[in-house]
Coordinates of C-alpha atoms and ligand atoms in Angstrom, one line a residue:
M188 CA -116.4 98.8 26.3
D189 CA -119.3 96.4 26.3
N190 CA -123.1 96.7 26.3
Y191 CA -123.4 99.8 28.5
S192 CA -126.6 100.7 26.7
V193 CA -128.2 97.4 27.7
H194 CA -127.4 98.1 31.3
N195 CA -128.8 101.6 31.3
K196 CA -132.2 101.9 29.8
M197 CA -132.8 105.2 31.5
K198 CA -130.2 108.0 31.6
L199 CA -131.0 108.8 35.2
G200 CA -128.8 107.2 37.9
F201 CA -129.8 107.0 41.6
G202 CA -127.0 108.7 43.6
L203 CA -126.9 107.4 47.1
M204 CA -124.9 110.1 48.9
R205 CA -127.8 112.0 50.4
L206 CA -130.4 109.4 51.2
P207 CA -133.5 110.3 53.3
K208 CA -132.9 110.4 57.1
L209 CA -134.9 109.5 60.1
E210 CA -135.1 111.8 63.1
D211 CA -132.2 110.0 64.8
G212 CA -130.0 110.8 61.9
S213 CA -129.9 107.3 60.5
I214 CA -130.9 106.5 56.9
D215 CA -134.6 105.9 56.3
V216 CA -134.3 102.5 54.7
A217 CA -138.1 102.1 54.2
Q218 CA -138.3 105.3 52.3
T219 CA -135.2 104.4 50.3
A220 CA -136.8 101.0 49.4
D221 CA -139.9 102.8 48.1
M222 CA -137.6 105.1 46.0
V223 CA -135.8 102.0 44.7
D224 CA -139.1 100.4 43.7
L225 CA -140.2 103.5 41.8
F226 CA -136.8 103.9 40.1
L227 CA -136.7 100.3 38.9
E228 CA -140.3 100.3 37.8
A229 CA -139.6 103.4 35.6
G230 CA -136.7 101.6 33.9
G231 CA -133.8 102.9 36.0
T232 CA -130.9 100.5 36.6
Y233 CA -127.8 102.5 37.8
F234 CA -127.2 102.9 41.6
D235 CA -124.2 104.8 42.8
T236 CA -122.8 104.5 46.3
A237 CA -119.3 104.8 47.9
F238 CA -117.2 103.5 50.7
A239 CA -117.1 107.1 52.0
Y240 CA -120.8 107.8 52.1
P241 CA -121.8 107.0 55.7
G242 CA -124.4 104.2 56.0
S243 CA -125.1 104.2 52.2
E244 CA -123.6 100.8 51.3
E245 CA -125.5 99.1 54.1
A246 CA -128.7 100.9 53.3
I247 CA -128.6 99.9 49.6
R248 CA -128.0 96.3 50.6
K249 CA -131.3 96.3 52.5
A250 CA -133.3 98.5 50.1
L251 CA -132.0 96.9 46.8
V252 CA -129.6 93.9 47.0
E253 CA -131.8 91.9 49.4
R254 CA -135.0 92.6 47.5
Y255 CA -134.2 92.3 43.8
P256 CA -132.4 89.8 41.5
R257 CA -128.7 90.8 41.0
D258 CA -129.0 91.1 37.2
S259 CA -131.9 93.6 37.4
Y260 CA -129.7 96.5 38.3
T261 CA -126.1 97.8 38.2
L262 CA -124.2 98.9 41.3
A263 CA -121.3 101.4 41.4
T264 CA -119.1 102.0 44.4
K265 CA -115.8 103.8 45.0
L266 CA -112.4 103.5 46.8
I267 CA -111.1 106.7 48.3
C268 CA -107.7 107.8 49.6
N269 CA -108.5 110.5 52.1
A270 CA -106.9 111.5 55.4
D271 CA -108.2 108.3 57.1
I272 CA -106.4 106.0 54.7
R273 CA -102.8 105.7 55.7
S274 CA -101.5 102.6 53.9
E275 CA -101.9 100.5 50.8
E276 CA -103.5 97.9 53.0
D277 CA -106.1 100.3 54.3
A278 CA -107.0 101.4 50.8
K279 CA -107.3 97.9 49.4
K280 CA -109.4 96.8 52.4
E281 CA -112.1 99.2 51.3
F282 CA -112.9 96.9 48.4
E283 CA -113.5 94.0 50.7
T284 CA -115.5 96.1 53.1
S285 CA -117.7 97.4 50.3
L286 CA -118.4 93.9 49.2
E287 CA -119.3 92.9 52.8
R288 CA -121.5 96.0 53.4
T289 CA -123.5 95.6 50.1
N290 CA -123.3 91.8 49.8
A291 CA -123.6 92.5 46.0
G292 CA -121.1 89.7 45.1
Y293 CA -119.5 92.0 42.5
F294 CA -119.6 95.6 41.3
D295 CA -120.8 96.6 37.9
Y296 CA -118.8 99.8 38.2
Y297 CA -115.9 100.5 40.5
L298 CA -114.2 103.9 40.8
L299 CA -111.1 105.4 42.3
H300 CA -112.8 108.2 44.1
A301 CA -112.4 112.0 43.8
L302 CA -109.0 112.2 42.0
Q303 CA -107.5 115.7 41.9
R304 CA -104.1 117.4 42.0
T305 CA -103.7 117.0 45.8
N306 CA -104.3 113.2 45.9
Y307 CA -103.9 111.4 42.6
F308 CA -100.3 110.3 43.3
K309 CA -101.6 108.3 46.3
Y310 CA -103.5 106.1 44.0
D311 CA -100.2 105.3 42.2
E312 CA -98.2 105.0 45.3
Y313 CA -100.7 102.4 46.7
H314 CA -100.8 100.5 43.3
L315 CA -104.6 100.9 43.2
W316 CA -104.8 101.1 39.4
D317 CA -103.3 97.6 39.2
F318 CA -105.5 96.5 42.1
V319 CA -108.8 97.4 40.3
K320 CA -107.6 95.7 37.1
E321 CA -106.8 92.6 39.2
M322 CA -110.3 92.7 40.7
K323 CA -111.7 93.0 37.2
E324 CA -109.8 90.0 35.9
K325 CA -111.2 88.1 38.9
G326 CA -114.7 89.1 37.8
L327 CA -115.4 91.1 41.0
I328 CA -115.6 94.3 38.9
R329 CA -117.3 94.6 35.5
H330 CA -116.1 98.2 34.6
Y331 CA -113.6 100.3 36.3
G332 CA -113.1 104.1 36.2
F333 CA -112.4 107.1 38.3
S334 CA -114.3 110.1 39.5
F335 CA -112.5 113.4 38.9
H336 CA -112.4 116.8 40.4
G337 CA -109.2 118.1 38.8
D338 CA -108.1 120.3 36.0
P339 CA -108.1 119.4 32.3
A340 CA -104.3 118.9 32.1
L341 CA -104.5 116.3 34.9
L342 CA -107.4 114.5 33.2
E343 CA -105.4 114.3 29.9
E344 CA -102.4 112.9 31.9
L345 CA -104.5 110.2 33.6
L346 CA -106.3 109.1 30.5
E347 CA -103.0 108.8 28.7
K348 CA -101.4 106.8 31.5
H349 CA -104.5 104.6 31.9
P350 CA -105.9 104.1 28.5
D351 CA -107.9 101.0 29.5
V352 CA -110.2 102.7 32.0
D353 CA -113.8 102.0 31.0
F354 CA -115.4 105.3 32.0
V355 CA -114.9 108.5 33.9
Q356 CA -117.2 110.3 36.4
L357 CA -117.2 114.1 36.1
Q358 CA -118.9 117.0 37.8
I359 CA -121.0 118.5 35.0
N360 CA -123.7 121.1 35.4
Y361 CA -124.7 124.3 33.6
A362 CA -123.3 126.5 36.4
D363 CA -119.8 125.0 36.1
W364 CA -119.9 124.6 32.4
E365 CA -117.2 127.3 31.8
N366 CA -116.1 127.7 35.5
P367 CA -112.3 127.3 35.3
G368 CA -112.2 125.7 38.8
V369 CA -114.4 122.8 37.6
A370 CA -114.1 122.9 33.8
S371 CA -117.2 120.8 33.1
K372 CA -117.2 121.5 29.3
T373 CA -113.5 121.0 28.7
N374 CA -113.2 117.8 30.8
L375 CA -116.2 116.3 29.0
E376 CA -114.6 117.1 25.6
I377 CA -111.4 115.4 26.8
C378 CA -113.3 112.2 27.7
R379 CA -115.0 112.3 24.4
K380 CA -111.7 112.6 22.6
H381 CA -110.4 109.5 24.5
G382 CA -113.6 107.6 23.7
K383 CA -114.6 107.3 27.4
P384 CA -118.3 107.3 28.4
V385 CA -119.0 109.8 31.2
V386 CA -121.0 109.3 34.3
V387 CA -122.2 112.7 35.5
M388 CA -122.1 113.7 39.2
E389 CA -123.5 116.9 40.7
P390 CA -125.8 117.9 37.8
V391 CA -127.7 120.1 40.2
K392 CA -124.5 121.1 42.0
G393 CA -125.2 119.5 45.4
G394 CA -128.8 120.9 45.3
I395 CA -127.9 124.5 44.6
L396 CA -129.5 124.4 41.1
A397 CA -132.7 122.9 42.5
D398 CA -133.2 126.0 44.5
P399 CA -131.1 128.6 42.6
I400 CA -130.6 132.3 43.2
D401 CA -133.6 134.5 42.6
T402 CA -132.3 135.9 39.3
V403 CA -132.1 132.4 37.9
K404 CA -135.5 131.5 39.2
E405 CA -137.0 134.5 37.4
I406 CA -135.4 133.4 34.1
F407 CA -136.9 129.9 34.3
D408 CA -140.2 131.2 35.7
Q409 CA -140.6 133.3 32.6
M410 CA -140.7 130.2 30.5
S411 CA -143.9 129.0 32.3
T412 CA -143.1 125.4 31.7
G413 CA -144.2 124.3 35.2
L414 CA -141.0 122.2 35.3
S415 CA -138.8 122.1 38.5
Y416 CA -135.6 124.1 38.5
A417 CA -133.7 120.8 39.0
S418 CA -135.2 119.4 35.8
W419 CA -133.5 122.2 33.7
A420 CA -130.2 121.3 35.2
V421 CA -130.5 117.5 34.7
R422 CA -131.9 117.7 31.2
F423 CA -129.1 120.1 30.2
V424 CA -126.5 117.6 31.2
A425 CA -128.3 114.4 30.0
G426 CA -128.6 115.9 26.5
Q427 CA -124.8 116.3 26.1
E428 CA -123.0 113.8 23.8
G429 CA -121.0 111.0 25.4
I430 CA -123.0 110.7 28.6
L431 CA -123.6 107.2 30.0
V432 CA -125.8 108.2 32.9
V433 CA -126.6 111.3 35.0
L434 CA -126.5 110.7 38.8
S435 CA -129.0 112.6 40.9
G436 CA -128.5 112.4 44.6
M437 CA -132.1 112.0 45.7
S438 CA -133.2 112.4 49.3
S439 CA -137.0 111.8 49.2
L440 CA -139.8 110.1 47.2
E441 CA -140.9 113.6 45.9
Q442 CA -137.4 114.2 44.4
M443 CA -137.5 110.7 42.9
K444 CA -141.0 111.4 41.3
D445 CA -139.9 114.7 40.0
N446 CA -136.7 113.3 38.4
L447 CA -138.6 110.4 36.8
S448 CA -141.3 112.8 35.5
Y449 CA -138.8 114.2 32.9
M450 CA -136.2 111.5 32.7
K451 CA -138.4 108.4 32.1
D452 CA -139.0 109.5 28.5
F453 CA -136.1 111.9 28.3
E454 CA -136.2 114.7 25.7
P455 CA -133.1 116.9 25.4
L456 CA -133.5 120.7 25.7
N457 CA -134.6 122.4 22.5
E458 CA -133.0 125.5 21.0
E459 CA -135.1 128.0 23.0
E460 CA -134.5 126.1 26.2
M461 CA -130.8 126.1 25.6
K462 CA -130.9 129.9 25.2
T463 CA -132.7 130.0 28.6
I464 CA -129.8 128.0 30.1
E465 CA -127.4 130.5 28.7
R466 CA -129.2 133.3 30.4
A467 CA -129.2 131.4 33.7
Q468 CA -125.4 130.9 33.2
Q469 CA -124.9 134.6 32.7
A470 CA -126.9 135.4 35.9
I471 CA -124.9 132.9 37.9
S472 CA -121.6 134.4 36.7
E473 CA -122.7 137.8 38.0
D474 CA -123.6 136.4 41.4
K475 CA -121.4 136.5 44.5
T476 CA -122.9 133.5 46.3
I477 CA -120.2 131.0 47.6
A478 CA -120.6 127.9 45.4
C479 CA -120.3 125.4 48.3
T480 CA -122.2 122.1 47.8
A481 CA -122.0 121.1 51.5
C482 CA -120.2 117.9 50.6
H483 CA -118.2 118.2 53.9
Y484 CA -115.0 116.8 52.3
C485 CA -113.2 119.8 53.8
T486 CA -114.3 119.4 57.4
K487 CA -113.0 115.9 58.0
G488 CA -109.3 116.9 58.6
C489 CA -109.8 120.4 59.9
P490 CA -107.7 120.6 63.1
M491 CA -109.9 123.5 64.4
N492 CA -113.2 121.6 63.8
I493 CA -114.6 124.6 61.8
P494 CA -118.1 123.9 60.3
I495 CA -117.0 125.4 57.0
P496 CA -120.1 124.6 54.8
E497 CA -122.5 125.8 57.6
I498 CA -120.6 129.1 57.9
F499 CA -120.8 129.6 54.1
N500 CA -124.5 128.8 54.2
V501 CA -125.0 131.6 56.8
E502 CA -123.0 134.0 54.5
N503 CA -125.1 132.9 51.5
R504 CA -128.4 133.4 53.3
K505 CA -127.5 136.8 54.8
K506 CA -128.8 138.7 51.7
G507 CA -132.1 140.4 52.8
S508 CA -131.8 139.2 56.4
P509 CA -131.5 141.6 59.3
E510 CA -127.9 141.7 60.8
F511 CA -129.0 140.3 64.2
R512 CA -130.5 137.2 62.6
T513 CA -127.4 136.4 60.6
K514 CA -125.3 136.8 63.7
R515 CA -127.6 134.5 65.6
E516 CA -127.5 131.9 62.9
Y517 CA -123.7 132.1 62.9
V518 CA -123.7 131.5 66.7
I519 CA -126.0 128.5 66.3
V520 CA -123.8 126.8 63.6
T521 CA -120.5 127.4 65.5
T522 CA -121.6 126.6 69.0
G523 CA -119.3 123.9 70.4
K524 CA -117.2 124.0 67.2
G525 CA -114.4 126.2 65.7
K526 CA -115.2 129.7 64.5
A527 CA -114.0 131.4 61.3
S528 CA -111.4 133.3 63.3
D529 CA -109.9 130.0 64.6
C530 CA -108.6 129.1 61.2
I531 CA -104.9 128.6 61.2
A532 CA -104.6 128.6 57.4
C533 CA -103.1 125.0 57.3
G534 CA -104.7 124.6 53.8
Q535 CA -106.0 121.0 54.5
C536 CA -109.6 122.0 53.5
E537 CA -108.6 123.8 50.3
A538 CA -106.7 120.6 49.2
A539 CA -109.8 118.5 49.8
C540 CA -112.5 120.9 48.3
P541 CA -113.8 119.5 44.9
Q542 CA -115.1 123.0 44.1
H543 CA -111.7 124.5 44.5
L544 CA -113.0 127.3 46.8
P545 CA -110.6 129.7 48.4
I546 CA -111.8 128.6 51.8
I547 CA -109.3 130.4 53.9
S548 CA -110.0 133.8 52.4
L549 CA -113.7 133.2 52.4
L550 CA -113.6 132.4 56.1
E551 CA -111.7 135.5 56.8
K552 CA -114.6 137.5 55.3
C553 CA -117.0 135.6 57.6
R554 CA -115.2 136.8 60.7
I555 CA -117.5 139.8 60.6
F556 CA -120.3 137.7 62.1
E557 CA -118.3 137.4 65.3
G558 CA -118.2 141.2 65.9
Ligands
LIG677 S1 -107.2 126.1 56.7 FE1 -108.5 126.7 58.4 S2 -110.5 125.9 57.9 FE2 -109.1 124.9 56.5 S3 -108.5 123.0 57.6 FE3 -107.0 124.4 58.2 S4 -107.8 125.4 60.1 FE4 -109.5 124.3 59.1
LIG678 S1 -116.2 124.1 51.1 FE1 -115.8 122.7 49.4 S2 -115.3 120.7 50.4 FE2 -116.2 122.1 51.9 S3 -118.4 121.5 51.9 FE3 -118.1 123.2 50.5 S4 -117.8 122.3 48.5 FE4 -117.5 120.7 50.0

């Protein structure tokens, strides 16, 4: 591993999955460019996009690559094997497409994307580990790694089989720290044992910890720090040993400013603050909210076109709402799409869900909104 610390002066990385949008649904490149300016000015360097994030690679070309010298930032992107990718050729073509879309010339970090039990063999089958090494030898990739949503035993297996990966990207946040479905803590320990620096994704769990459940809010409010809920989540992760950078998927200038306010001169949580996090973890473990991050990985291949995350959002928001309003919201999100009762239990969505949610049984419970 070479000079990572030189590349990353600040431990905050700019995640480009949820960029600001214009009214027509396209990415707001002007606002993204303003966010890029602030981020670089504060000492940030790490940008994280992916072939699979719609419009993101093109947007970062306009907002960053065409506006700054290539050696003033580092760019990460990813190659995915999802339901759309049906051959080795399709998969390898992603690399070329990402180079064209970004016009970055090379990638500082390149990842095999979202490996888990249900898909990791495809990356072997299509010889993608050899492919990324080949691209690295050609100088088109500086560091290669993989992002991971699987269990600790699979992580061990992959790191033993591929000891020369440069880094690993993991979902780490205080809510999933001991969650057996995500295993943030154990997976981080495994990477440390193998000497692999970790890039953190989902430190605020897809935004859930930026606006947490009321019991968690009360715990943080009692501390009267005036800091945002997201800041607790990001600082918790950034203070862990072995972290290269913490990605925050920022969607507005306000979010960028908030993140920079505590990450520019980062201070890890102190003992009292860590105890506060423990209380928040306890409150979350007692909560029944569906921990869906609205990533939409599940909806792509759903044969019944069921808006799974939107239905779960209705379920999560129903607490304290009158019944008629919940049913009306359900009708709005399912109009022109599949309903919970249309699910044929094919299992495609559960195989794709990085949070390992029991989607089929959760949808069954949501059928009550149809009555
Ligand atoms: S199990 Fe149900 S919700 Fe999931 S992909 Fe199949 S039909 Fe869609
Ligand atoms: S159910 Fe899972 S895959 Fe679908 S949006 Fe939620 S977290 Fe993502």
